[in-house]
XYZ file of C-alpha atoms in Angstrom:
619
model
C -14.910 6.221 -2.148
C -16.716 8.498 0.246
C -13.962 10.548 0.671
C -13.358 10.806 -3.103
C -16.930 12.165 -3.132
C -15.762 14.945 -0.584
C -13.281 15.882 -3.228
C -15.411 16.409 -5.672
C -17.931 18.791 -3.194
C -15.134 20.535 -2.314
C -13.756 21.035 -5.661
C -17.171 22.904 -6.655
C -18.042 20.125 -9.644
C -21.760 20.697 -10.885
C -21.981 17.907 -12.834
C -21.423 14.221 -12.055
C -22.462 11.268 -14.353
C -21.714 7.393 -14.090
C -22.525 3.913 -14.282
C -22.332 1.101 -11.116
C -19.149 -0.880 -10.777
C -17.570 -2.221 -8.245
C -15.582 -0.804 -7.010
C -16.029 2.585 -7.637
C -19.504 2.795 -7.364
C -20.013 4.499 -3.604
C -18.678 7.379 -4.879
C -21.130 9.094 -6.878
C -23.653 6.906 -4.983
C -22.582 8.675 -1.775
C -22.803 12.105 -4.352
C -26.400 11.066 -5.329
C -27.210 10.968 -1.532
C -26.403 14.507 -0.936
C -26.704 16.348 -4.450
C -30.064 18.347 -3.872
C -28.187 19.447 -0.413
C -25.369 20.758 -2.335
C -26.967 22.135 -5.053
C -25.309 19.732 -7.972
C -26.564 17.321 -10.605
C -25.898 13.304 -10.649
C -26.969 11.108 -12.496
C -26.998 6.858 -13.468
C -26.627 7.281 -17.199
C -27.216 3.738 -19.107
C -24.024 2.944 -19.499
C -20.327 4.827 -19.444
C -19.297 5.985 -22.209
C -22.642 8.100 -22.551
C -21.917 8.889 -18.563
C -18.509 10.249 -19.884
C -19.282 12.121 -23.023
C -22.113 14.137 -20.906
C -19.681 14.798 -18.084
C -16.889 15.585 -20.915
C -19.454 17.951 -22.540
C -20.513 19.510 -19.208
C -16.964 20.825 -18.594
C -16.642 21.813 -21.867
C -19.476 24.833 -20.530
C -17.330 26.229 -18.784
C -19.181 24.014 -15.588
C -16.224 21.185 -13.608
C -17.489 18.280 -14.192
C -16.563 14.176 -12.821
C -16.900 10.864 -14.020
C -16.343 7.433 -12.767
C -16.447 3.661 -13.439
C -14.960 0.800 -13.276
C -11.293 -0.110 -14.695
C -13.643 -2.413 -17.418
C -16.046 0.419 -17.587
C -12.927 2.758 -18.930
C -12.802 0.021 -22.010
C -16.906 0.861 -22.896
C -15.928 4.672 -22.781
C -12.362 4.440 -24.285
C -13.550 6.328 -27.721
C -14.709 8.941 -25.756
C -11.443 9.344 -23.455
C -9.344 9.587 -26.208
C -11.088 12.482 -27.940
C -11.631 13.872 -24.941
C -7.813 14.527 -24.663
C -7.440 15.899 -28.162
C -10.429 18.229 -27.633
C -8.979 19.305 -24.421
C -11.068 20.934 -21.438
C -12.479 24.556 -20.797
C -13.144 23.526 -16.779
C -12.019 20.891 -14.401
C -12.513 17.650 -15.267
C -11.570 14.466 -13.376
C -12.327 10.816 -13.568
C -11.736 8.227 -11.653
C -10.593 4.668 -12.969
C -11.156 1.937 -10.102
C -9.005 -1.407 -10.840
C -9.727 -4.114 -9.552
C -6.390 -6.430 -8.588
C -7.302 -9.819 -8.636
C -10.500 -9.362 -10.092
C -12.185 -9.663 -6.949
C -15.462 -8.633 -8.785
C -14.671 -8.809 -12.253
C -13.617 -10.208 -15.687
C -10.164 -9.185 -15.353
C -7.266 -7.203 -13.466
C -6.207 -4.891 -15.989
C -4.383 -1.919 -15.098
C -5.896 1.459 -16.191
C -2.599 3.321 -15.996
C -1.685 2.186 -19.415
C -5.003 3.885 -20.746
C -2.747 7.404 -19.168
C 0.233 6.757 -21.449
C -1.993 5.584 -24.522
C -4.584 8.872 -24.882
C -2.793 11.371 -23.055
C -3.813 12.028 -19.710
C -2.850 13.517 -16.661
C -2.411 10.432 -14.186
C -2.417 10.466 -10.200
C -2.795 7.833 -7.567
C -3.974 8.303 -3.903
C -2.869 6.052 -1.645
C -5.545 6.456 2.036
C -9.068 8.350 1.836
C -7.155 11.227 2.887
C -5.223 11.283 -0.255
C -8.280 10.163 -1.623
C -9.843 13.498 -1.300
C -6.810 15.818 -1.831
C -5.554 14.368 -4.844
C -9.402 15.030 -6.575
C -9.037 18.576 -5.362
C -5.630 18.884 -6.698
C -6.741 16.993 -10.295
C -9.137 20.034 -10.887
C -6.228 22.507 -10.333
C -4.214 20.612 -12.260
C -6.593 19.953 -15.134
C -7.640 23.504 -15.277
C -3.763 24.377 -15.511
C -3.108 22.323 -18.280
C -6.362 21.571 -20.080
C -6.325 17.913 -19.998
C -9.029 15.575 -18.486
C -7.481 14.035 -15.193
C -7.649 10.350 -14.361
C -7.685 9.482 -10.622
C -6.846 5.652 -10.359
C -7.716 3.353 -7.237
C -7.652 -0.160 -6.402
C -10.124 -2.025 -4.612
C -7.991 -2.040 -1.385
C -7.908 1.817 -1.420
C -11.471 1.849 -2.828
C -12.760 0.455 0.281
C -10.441 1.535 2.802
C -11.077 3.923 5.472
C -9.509 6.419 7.803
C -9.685 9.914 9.371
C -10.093 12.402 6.556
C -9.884 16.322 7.447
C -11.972 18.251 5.402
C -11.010 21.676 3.730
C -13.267 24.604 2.190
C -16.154 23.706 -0.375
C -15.772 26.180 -3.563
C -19.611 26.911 -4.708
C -20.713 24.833 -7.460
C -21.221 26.030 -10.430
C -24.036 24.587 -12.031
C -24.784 26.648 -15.438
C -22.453 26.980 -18.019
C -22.458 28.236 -21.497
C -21.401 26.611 -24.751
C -19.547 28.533 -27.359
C -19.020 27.038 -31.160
C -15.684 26.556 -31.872
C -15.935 23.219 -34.277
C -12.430 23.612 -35.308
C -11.630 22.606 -32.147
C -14.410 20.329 -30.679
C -15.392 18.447 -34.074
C -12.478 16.336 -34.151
C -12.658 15.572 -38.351
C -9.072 14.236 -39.608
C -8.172 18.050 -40.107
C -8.821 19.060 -36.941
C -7.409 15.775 -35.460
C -3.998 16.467 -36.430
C -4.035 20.047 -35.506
C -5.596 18.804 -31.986
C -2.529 16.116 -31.403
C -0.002 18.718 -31.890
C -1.616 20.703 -29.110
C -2.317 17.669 -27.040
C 1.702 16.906 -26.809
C 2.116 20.558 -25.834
C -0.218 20.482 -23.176
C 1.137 16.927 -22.243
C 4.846 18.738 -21.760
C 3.003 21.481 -19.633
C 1.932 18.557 -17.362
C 5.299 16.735 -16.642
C 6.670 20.050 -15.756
C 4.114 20.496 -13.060
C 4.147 16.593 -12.182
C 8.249 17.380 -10.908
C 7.229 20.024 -9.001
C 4.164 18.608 -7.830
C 3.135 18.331 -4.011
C 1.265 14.512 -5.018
C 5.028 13.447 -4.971
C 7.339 13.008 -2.065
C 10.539 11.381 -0.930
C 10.966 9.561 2.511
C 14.285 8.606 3.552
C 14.950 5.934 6.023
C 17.417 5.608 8.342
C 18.836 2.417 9.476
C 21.850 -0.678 8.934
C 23.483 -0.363 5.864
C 23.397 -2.339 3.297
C 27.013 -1.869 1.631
C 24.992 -0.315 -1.690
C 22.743 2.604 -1.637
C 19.184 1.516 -2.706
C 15.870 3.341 -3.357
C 12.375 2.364 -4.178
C 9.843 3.866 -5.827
C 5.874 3.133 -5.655
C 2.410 4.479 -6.095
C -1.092 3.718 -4.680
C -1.522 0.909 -2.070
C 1.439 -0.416 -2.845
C 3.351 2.569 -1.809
C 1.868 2.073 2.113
C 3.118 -2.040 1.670
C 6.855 -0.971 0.836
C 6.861 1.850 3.379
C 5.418 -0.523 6.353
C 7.562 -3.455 5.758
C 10.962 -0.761 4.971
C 10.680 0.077 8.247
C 10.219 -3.395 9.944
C 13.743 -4.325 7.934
C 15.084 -1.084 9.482
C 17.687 -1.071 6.108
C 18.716 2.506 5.354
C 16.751 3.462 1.861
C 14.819 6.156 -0.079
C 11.922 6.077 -0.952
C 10.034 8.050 -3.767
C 6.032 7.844 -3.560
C 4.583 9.166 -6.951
C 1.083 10.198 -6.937
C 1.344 12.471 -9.666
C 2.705 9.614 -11.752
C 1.968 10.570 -15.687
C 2.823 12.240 -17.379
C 6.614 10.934 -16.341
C 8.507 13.795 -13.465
C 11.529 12.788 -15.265
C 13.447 15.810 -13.366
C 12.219 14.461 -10.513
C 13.310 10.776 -11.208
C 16.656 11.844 -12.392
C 17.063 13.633 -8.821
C 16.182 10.453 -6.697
C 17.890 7.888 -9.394
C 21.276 10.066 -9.320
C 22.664 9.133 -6.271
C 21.563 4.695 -6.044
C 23.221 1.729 -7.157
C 19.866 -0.220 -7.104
C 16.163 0.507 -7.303
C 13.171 -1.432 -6.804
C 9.627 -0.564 -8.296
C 6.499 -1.627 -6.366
C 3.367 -1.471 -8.174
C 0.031 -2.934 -8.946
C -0.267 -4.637 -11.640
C 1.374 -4.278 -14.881
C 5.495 -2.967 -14.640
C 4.302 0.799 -15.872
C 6.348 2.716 -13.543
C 9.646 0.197 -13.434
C 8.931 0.627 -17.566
C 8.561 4.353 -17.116
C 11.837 4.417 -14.644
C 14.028 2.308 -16.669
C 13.666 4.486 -19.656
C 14.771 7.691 -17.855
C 18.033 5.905 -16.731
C 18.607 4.791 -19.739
C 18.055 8.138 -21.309
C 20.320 10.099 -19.462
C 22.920 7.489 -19.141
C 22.010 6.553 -15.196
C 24.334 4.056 -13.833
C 20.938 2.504 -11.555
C 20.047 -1.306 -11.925
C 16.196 -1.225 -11.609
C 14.782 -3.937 -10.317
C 10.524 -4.779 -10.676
C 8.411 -7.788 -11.725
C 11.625 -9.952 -11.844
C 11.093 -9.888 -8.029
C 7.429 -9.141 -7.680
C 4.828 -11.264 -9.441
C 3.038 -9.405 -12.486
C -0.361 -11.336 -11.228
C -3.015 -10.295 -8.887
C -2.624 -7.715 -6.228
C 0.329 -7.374 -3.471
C 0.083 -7.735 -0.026
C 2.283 -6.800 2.776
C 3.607 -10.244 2.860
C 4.523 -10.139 -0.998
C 6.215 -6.821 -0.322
C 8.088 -8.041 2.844
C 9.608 -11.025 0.984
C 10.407 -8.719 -2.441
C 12.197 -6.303 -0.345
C 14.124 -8.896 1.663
C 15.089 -10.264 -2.121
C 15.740 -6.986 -2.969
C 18.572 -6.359 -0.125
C 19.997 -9.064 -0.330
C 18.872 -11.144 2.870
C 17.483 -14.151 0.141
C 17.344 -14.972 -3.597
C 14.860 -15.974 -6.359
C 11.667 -14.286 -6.733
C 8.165 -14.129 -5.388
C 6.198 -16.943 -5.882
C 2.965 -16.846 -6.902
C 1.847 -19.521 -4.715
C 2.148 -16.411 -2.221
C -1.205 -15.011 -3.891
C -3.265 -18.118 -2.939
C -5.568 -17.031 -0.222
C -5.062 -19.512 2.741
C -6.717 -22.914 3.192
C -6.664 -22.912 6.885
C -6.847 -21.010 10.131
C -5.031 -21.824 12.655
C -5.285 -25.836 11.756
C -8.860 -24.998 10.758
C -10.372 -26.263 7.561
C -11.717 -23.080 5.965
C -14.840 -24.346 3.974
C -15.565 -23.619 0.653
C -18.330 -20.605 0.129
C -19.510 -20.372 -3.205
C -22.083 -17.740 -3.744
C -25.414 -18.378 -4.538
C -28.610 -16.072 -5.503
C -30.453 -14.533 -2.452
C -33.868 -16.493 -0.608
C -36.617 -15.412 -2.634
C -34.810 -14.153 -5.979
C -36.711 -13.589 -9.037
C -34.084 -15.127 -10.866
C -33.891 -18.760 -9.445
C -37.840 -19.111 -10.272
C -36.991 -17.607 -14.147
C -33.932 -20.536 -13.941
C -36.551 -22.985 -12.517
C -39.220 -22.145 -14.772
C -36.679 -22.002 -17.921
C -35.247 -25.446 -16.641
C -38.825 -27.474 -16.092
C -39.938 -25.719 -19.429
C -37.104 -27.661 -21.377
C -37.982 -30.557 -19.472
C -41.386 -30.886 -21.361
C -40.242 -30.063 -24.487
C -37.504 -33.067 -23.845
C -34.740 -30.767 -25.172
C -30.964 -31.656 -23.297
C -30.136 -28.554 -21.238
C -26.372 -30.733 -21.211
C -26.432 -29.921 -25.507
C -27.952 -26.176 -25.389
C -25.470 -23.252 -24.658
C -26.330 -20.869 -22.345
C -24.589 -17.680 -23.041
C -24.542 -15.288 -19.741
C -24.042 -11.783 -18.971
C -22.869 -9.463 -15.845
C -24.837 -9.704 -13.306
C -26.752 -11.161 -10.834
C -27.475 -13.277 -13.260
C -24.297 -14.886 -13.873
C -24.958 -17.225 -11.160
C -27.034 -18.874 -13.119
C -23.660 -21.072 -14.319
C -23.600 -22.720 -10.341
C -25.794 -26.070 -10.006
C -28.192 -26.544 -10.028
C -28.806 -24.726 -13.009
C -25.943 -24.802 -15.096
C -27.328 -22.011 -17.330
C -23.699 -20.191 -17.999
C -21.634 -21.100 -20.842
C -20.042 -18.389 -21.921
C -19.373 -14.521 -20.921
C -17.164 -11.731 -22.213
C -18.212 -8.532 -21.067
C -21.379 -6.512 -20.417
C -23.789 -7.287 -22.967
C -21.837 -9.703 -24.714
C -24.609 -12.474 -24.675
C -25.903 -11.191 -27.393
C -23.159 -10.724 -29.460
C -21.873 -14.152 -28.553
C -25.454 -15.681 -29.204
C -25.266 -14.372 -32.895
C -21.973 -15.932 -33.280
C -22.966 -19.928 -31.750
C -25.951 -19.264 -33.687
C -24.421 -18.615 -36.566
C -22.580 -21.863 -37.115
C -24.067 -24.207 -34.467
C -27.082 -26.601 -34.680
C -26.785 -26.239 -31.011
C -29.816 -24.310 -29.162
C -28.986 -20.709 -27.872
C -30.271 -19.556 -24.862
C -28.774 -16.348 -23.345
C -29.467 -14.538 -20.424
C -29.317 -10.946 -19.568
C -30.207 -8.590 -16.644
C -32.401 -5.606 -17.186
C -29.184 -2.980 -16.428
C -27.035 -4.902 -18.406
C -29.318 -4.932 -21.477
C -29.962 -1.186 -21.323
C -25.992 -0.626 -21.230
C -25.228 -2.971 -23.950
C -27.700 -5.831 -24.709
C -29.830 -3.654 -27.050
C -27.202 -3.821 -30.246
C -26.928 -7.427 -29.737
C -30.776 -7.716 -30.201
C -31.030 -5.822 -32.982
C -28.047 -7.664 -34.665
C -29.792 -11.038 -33.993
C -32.735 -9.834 -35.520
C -31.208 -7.433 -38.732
C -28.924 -10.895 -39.692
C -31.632 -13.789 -38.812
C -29.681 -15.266 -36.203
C -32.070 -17.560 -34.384
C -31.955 -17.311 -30.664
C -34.347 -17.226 -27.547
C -33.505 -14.354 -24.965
C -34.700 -14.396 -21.535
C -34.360 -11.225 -19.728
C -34.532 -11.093 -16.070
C -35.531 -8.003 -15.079
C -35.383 -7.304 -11.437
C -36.343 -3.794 -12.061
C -32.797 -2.463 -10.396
C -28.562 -2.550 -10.568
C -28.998 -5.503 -7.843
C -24.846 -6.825 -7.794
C -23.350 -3.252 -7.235
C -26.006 -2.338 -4.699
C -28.988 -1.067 -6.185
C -28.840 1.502 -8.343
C -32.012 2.748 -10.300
C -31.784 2.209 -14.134
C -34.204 3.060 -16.937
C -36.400 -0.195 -15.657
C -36.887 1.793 -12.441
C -38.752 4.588 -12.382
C -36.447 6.779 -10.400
C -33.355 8.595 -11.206
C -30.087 8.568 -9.231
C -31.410 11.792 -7.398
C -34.569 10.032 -5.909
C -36.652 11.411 -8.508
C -39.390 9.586 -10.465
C -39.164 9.373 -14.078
C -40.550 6.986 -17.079
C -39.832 2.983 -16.805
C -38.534 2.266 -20.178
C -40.191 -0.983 -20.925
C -37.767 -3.752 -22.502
C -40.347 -6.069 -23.978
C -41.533 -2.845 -25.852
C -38.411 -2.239 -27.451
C -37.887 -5.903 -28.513
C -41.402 -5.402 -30.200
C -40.624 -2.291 -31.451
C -37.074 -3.912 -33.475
C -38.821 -6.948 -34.972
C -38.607 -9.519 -32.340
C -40.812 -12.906 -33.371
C -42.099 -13.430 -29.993
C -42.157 -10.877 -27.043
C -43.736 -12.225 -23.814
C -43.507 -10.686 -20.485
C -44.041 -12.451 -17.076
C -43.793 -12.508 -13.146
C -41.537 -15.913 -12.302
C -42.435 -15.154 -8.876
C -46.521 -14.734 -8.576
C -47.415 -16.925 -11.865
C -44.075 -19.348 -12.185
C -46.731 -22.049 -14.159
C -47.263 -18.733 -17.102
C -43.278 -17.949 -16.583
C -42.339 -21.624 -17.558
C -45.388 -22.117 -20.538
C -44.140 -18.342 -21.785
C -40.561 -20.095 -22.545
C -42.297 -23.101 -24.042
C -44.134 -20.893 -26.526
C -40.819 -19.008 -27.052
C -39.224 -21.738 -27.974
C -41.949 -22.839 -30.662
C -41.077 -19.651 -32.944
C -36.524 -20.262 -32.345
C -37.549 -23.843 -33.524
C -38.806 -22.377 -36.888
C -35.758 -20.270 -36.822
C -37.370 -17.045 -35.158
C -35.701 -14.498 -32.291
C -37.771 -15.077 -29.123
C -37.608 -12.923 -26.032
C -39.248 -13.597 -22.551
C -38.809 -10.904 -19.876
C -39.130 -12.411 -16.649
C -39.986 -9.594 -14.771
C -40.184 -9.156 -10.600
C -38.274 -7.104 -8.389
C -35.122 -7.915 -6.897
C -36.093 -9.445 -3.577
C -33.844 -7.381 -1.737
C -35.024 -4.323 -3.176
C -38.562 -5.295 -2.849
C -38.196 -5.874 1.348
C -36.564 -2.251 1.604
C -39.921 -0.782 -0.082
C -42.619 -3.534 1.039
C -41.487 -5.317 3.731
C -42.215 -8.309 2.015
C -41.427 -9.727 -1.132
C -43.767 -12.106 -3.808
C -46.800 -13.338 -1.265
C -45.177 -12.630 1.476
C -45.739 -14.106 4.644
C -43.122 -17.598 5.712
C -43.632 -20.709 4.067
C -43.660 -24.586 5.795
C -43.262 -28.178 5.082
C -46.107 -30.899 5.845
C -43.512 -33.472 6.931
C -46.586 -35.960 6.381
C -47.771 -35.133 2.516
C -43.720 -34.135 1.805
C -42.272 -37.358 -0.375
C -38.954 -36.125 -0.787
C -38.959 -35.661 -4.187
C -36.056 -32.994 -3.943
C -37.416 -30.714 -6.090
C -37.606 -27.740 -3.416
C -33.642 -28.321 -2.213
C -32.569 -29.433 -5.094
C -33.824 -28.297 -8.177
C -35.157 -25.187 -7.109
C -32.483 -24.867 -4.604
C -33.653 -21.983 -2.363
C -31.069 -21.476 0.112
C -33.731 -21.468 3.114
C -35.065 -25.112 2.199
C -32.422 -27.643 4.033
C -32.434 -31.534 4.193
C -33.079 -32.698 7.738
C -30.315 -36.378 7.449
C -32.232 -37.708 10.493
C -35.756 -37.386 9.531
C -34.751 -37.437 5.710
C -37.099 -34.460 5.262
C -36.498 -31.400 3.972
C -37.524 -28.368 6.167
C -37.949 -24.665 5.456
C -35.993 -21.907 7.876
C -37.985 -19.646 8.801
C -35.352 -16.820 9.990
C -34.262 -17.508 6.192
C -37.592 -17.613 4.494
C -38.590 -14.358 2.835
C -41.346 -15.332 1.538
C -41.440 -15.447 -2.100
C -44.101 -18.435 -2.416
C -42.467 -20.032 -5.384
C -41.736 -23.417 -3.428
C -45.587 -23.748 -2.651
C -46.610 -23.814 -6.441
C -43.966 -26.005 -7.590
C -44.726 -28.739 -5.080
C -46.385 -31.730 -6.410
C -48.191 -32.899 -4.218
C -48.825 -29.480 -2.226
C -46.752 -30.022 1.041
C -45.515 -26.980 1.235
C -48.513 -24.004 2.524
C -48.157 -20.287 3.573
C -48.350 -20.102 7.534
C -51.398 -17.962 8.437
C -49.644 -15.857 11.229
């Protein structure tokens, strides 16, 4: 990611926009670090497709431009993309598209190079941080050549790999541009629409003549035993360094072609390499785009080439050099079958070693397990079944809200979509609805959902916890902030001001942390007006704890926290019910106890201890 953001200096971009997501965010983080040095503008926008349309619209000035998110983030911008390529650009612009292979840190795995084939884009695929760099150097050449936004498309192994990168010669940014009107070309009405696809497929031509010639694609050619047919294999990204590394451990004589300028289609190319082989095989993460792409070359010019893909490989998750080893050995013969998935399955030993289960759980001294706590004990009085409410969830730290204790996570479908799915239950359940949201996630895509709730009646209560930051991807400012991406400060945008602003029934905003007693009677009162059939919002509101260290040192009171062994009763409330991961059970005293190395000190656990065993040490 770093060296992506190299690229981009050196390709003399002036403009960068974005939105956190793992895991592409580093890279215009690392950009944000270092944009007053260089002279260039970056910024957090609220979510991505208004990150894309105002890096789309930057280029369009005549000024390169980048974007990047995501391979989920692409979906919340697609609109834009697609008009994007009809429009065409007027300078460099490249985005980059991060997948995520066994959605490691998200919803799904889908793969983004479909989204190249479906709107018409220029499509390339660095395998190191090397290529990393080169290949966003190259996608301004290239997109400048043909007109066409260029989309640069990792995987979290390449995302977050490392390794020596030389640097070239940083072309000066240009920051300023100028827009000239030309609607019959940027205001894509049906008219102009047609007109702009005819041009798009031209300039789409003009880019699979330079993707044959291009210097993104190479063939290796390995020397070794034969294997009585002449075979080939053709990859791209990550995978293309699994094939190569376990080729040569098998030491079988083979070609192989690595495409990193891989759409539009080389076909010249692929006719070259497919000419000569009886057999190919196509390695690739995730879906079969290249073996699809491949196979319909040979069959259009009449190739007499078996191509081989995900009959071998598995078409879930992402590969591995052990995957790769066993396709290949498949693939040459030496055994028969497939890949099993059962191959994917991370281990469940060491070395004879158990390997313990980790689940994750919300940092000592988060805001959000006192707003779970308070939320929790608040049904509790008002005897209402947490077991028969539905707790719809969003991205986020918040989504660990569905682990127990809590239970608070019932159903999620994207960013923002607790809203939308709240209407819905709401709609047609006598079931309560309580969602939960985080204060990024409601600026990129909670705020609709609100106002649909409240335009079409749909009775819900919606607790926001706003830790004032982008906590999961690393902390990123958003409009809850007060800071920009540069460093810069800038207006908080208050959320329980815009829920009063729409029409909300009840609006209350509270700090979980400092006054948990008002935080749990503020969702008691909220719950009052749903009951008559009202939209209620809390915002619990109290920096991410994290966060809050880096700036203060401390976070809530401050100070460490301790256990009066003699007043403590056991109750279980502190270790299990508020569950702070720095309050353990001692089994031979039968005590709980609070670590201290752990202990941030939040102060929750000393105001919701009933009988006060728990006190703030004075040193």
């Amino acid at each position: 990611n770093e060296a992506i953001a190299r690229g981009v200096i050196e390709a003399g971009v002036g403009f960068v926009a974005s939105y956190p997501g793992t895991p592409s965010t580093e890279i215009v983080e690392s950009l944000a670090n270092v944009a007053k040095e260089y002279g260039i503008k970056v910024e957090w926008s609220t979510n991505e497709i208004v990150a894309y349309e105002s890096a789309f619209a930057a280029c369009l000035t005549g000024v390169r431009s980048f974007f990047a998110a995501k391979h989920v983030g692409i979906n919340v911008a697609a609109d834009a993309v697609i008009s994007s390529a009809y429009i065409g650009t007027n300078a460099g612009f490249v985005f980059v598209s991060a997948d995520d292979p066994y959605a490691h840190s998200s919803q799904n795995e889908q793969d983004n190079r479909n989204y190249a084939k479906h709107f018409g884009l220029v499509l390339l695929e660095p395998s190191s941080p090397q290529e990393g760099k080169d290949f966003v150097v190259e996608g301004y050449e290239i997109s400048e050549k043909v007109n066409l936004p260029v989309m640069v498309r990792t995987t979290t192994r390449v995302s977050h790999s490392r390794g020596i990168v030389k640097f070239g010669h940083i072309r000066e940014p240009k920051i300023i541009g100028e827009f000239e009107k030309n609607p019959r070309r940027y205001v894509i009405v049906p008219s102009v629409a047609r007109r702009n696809k005819l041009s798009l497929l031209k300039r789409l031509k003009e880019a699979g003549d330079l993707a044959n010639k291009s210097k993104l694609n190479k063939v290796i050619e390995l020397s070794g035993n034969s294997l009585g047919k002449r075979v080939g294999i053709i990859s791209s990204g990550v995978a293309f360094l699994y094939a190569l590394e376990e080729a040569k451990k098998i030491s079988a004589e083979v070609k192989i072609l690595k495409l990193g300028f891989s759409y539009p289609t080389p076909k010249k190319l692929l006719e070259e390499f497919l000419s000569d082989l009886d057999e190919v095989l196509v390695v690739e993460e995730v879906d079969p785009f290249l073996e699809t792409e491949v196979k319909a070359v040979a069959k259009e010019l009449d190739l007499n080439v078996k191509i081989r893909g995900k009959d071998i490989l598995p078409r879930a998750f992402e590969l591995t050099p052990k995957i790769v080893e066993k396709a290949l050995k498949i693939f040459y013969g030496f055994e028969k079958g497939r890949v099993e998935e059962s191959l994917l399955d991370p281990p469940q030993e060491v070395n004879g070693v158990h390997l313990p289960s980790r689940p994750p759980v919300l940092c000592p001294s988060c805001p959000h397990r006192a707003s779970y706590y308070a939320v929790y004990m608040a049904l509790k009085r008002l005897k209402v079944k947490a077991e028969k409410a539905i707790f719809p969830t969003d991205i986020g730290c918040m989504t660990l809200g569905m682990m127990p204790p809590y239970f608070m996570g019932d159903v999620l479908l994207a960013m923002g979509s607790s809203l939308g799915t709240s209407s819905g239950l709401s709609a047609v359940t006598k079931q309560p609805v309580i969602a939960f949201i985080g204060d990024s996630t409601f600026f990129h895509a909670g705020l609709p959902g609100l106002i649909n709730a409240v335009y079409n009646k749909h009775p819900l209560i919606l607790v926001v916890l706003d830790n004032e930051i982008t906590a999961m991807t690393g902390f990123q400012p958003d409009p809850s902030t007060g800071l920009t991406a540069m460093g810069e400060k800038t207006r908080r945008v208050s959320i329980a001001e815009l829920a009063k602003t729409i029409g909300v029934d009840f609006v209350a905003e509270v700090d979980p942390v400092l006054e948990w007693e008002k935080a749990r009677d503020a969702f008691i009162e909220a719950w009052k007006v749903y009951s008559r059939g009202g939209v209620a919002v809390v915002v619990y509101k109290h920096p991410c704890a994290l966060y809050e260290l880096s700036l203060t040192g401390k976070t809530g009171r401050g100070g460490k926290y301790v256990i009066d062994q003699e007043k403590c009763i056991n109750c279980g409330i502190c270790y299990k019910y508020f569950n702070c991961p720095a309050i353990l059970f001692d089994e031979e005293k039968k005590k709980p106890y609070i670590r201290l190395d752990i202990c941030t000190g939040c102060g929750v656990c000393e105001q919701i201890c009933p009988v006060k065993a728990i006190s703030r040490l004075e040193h």
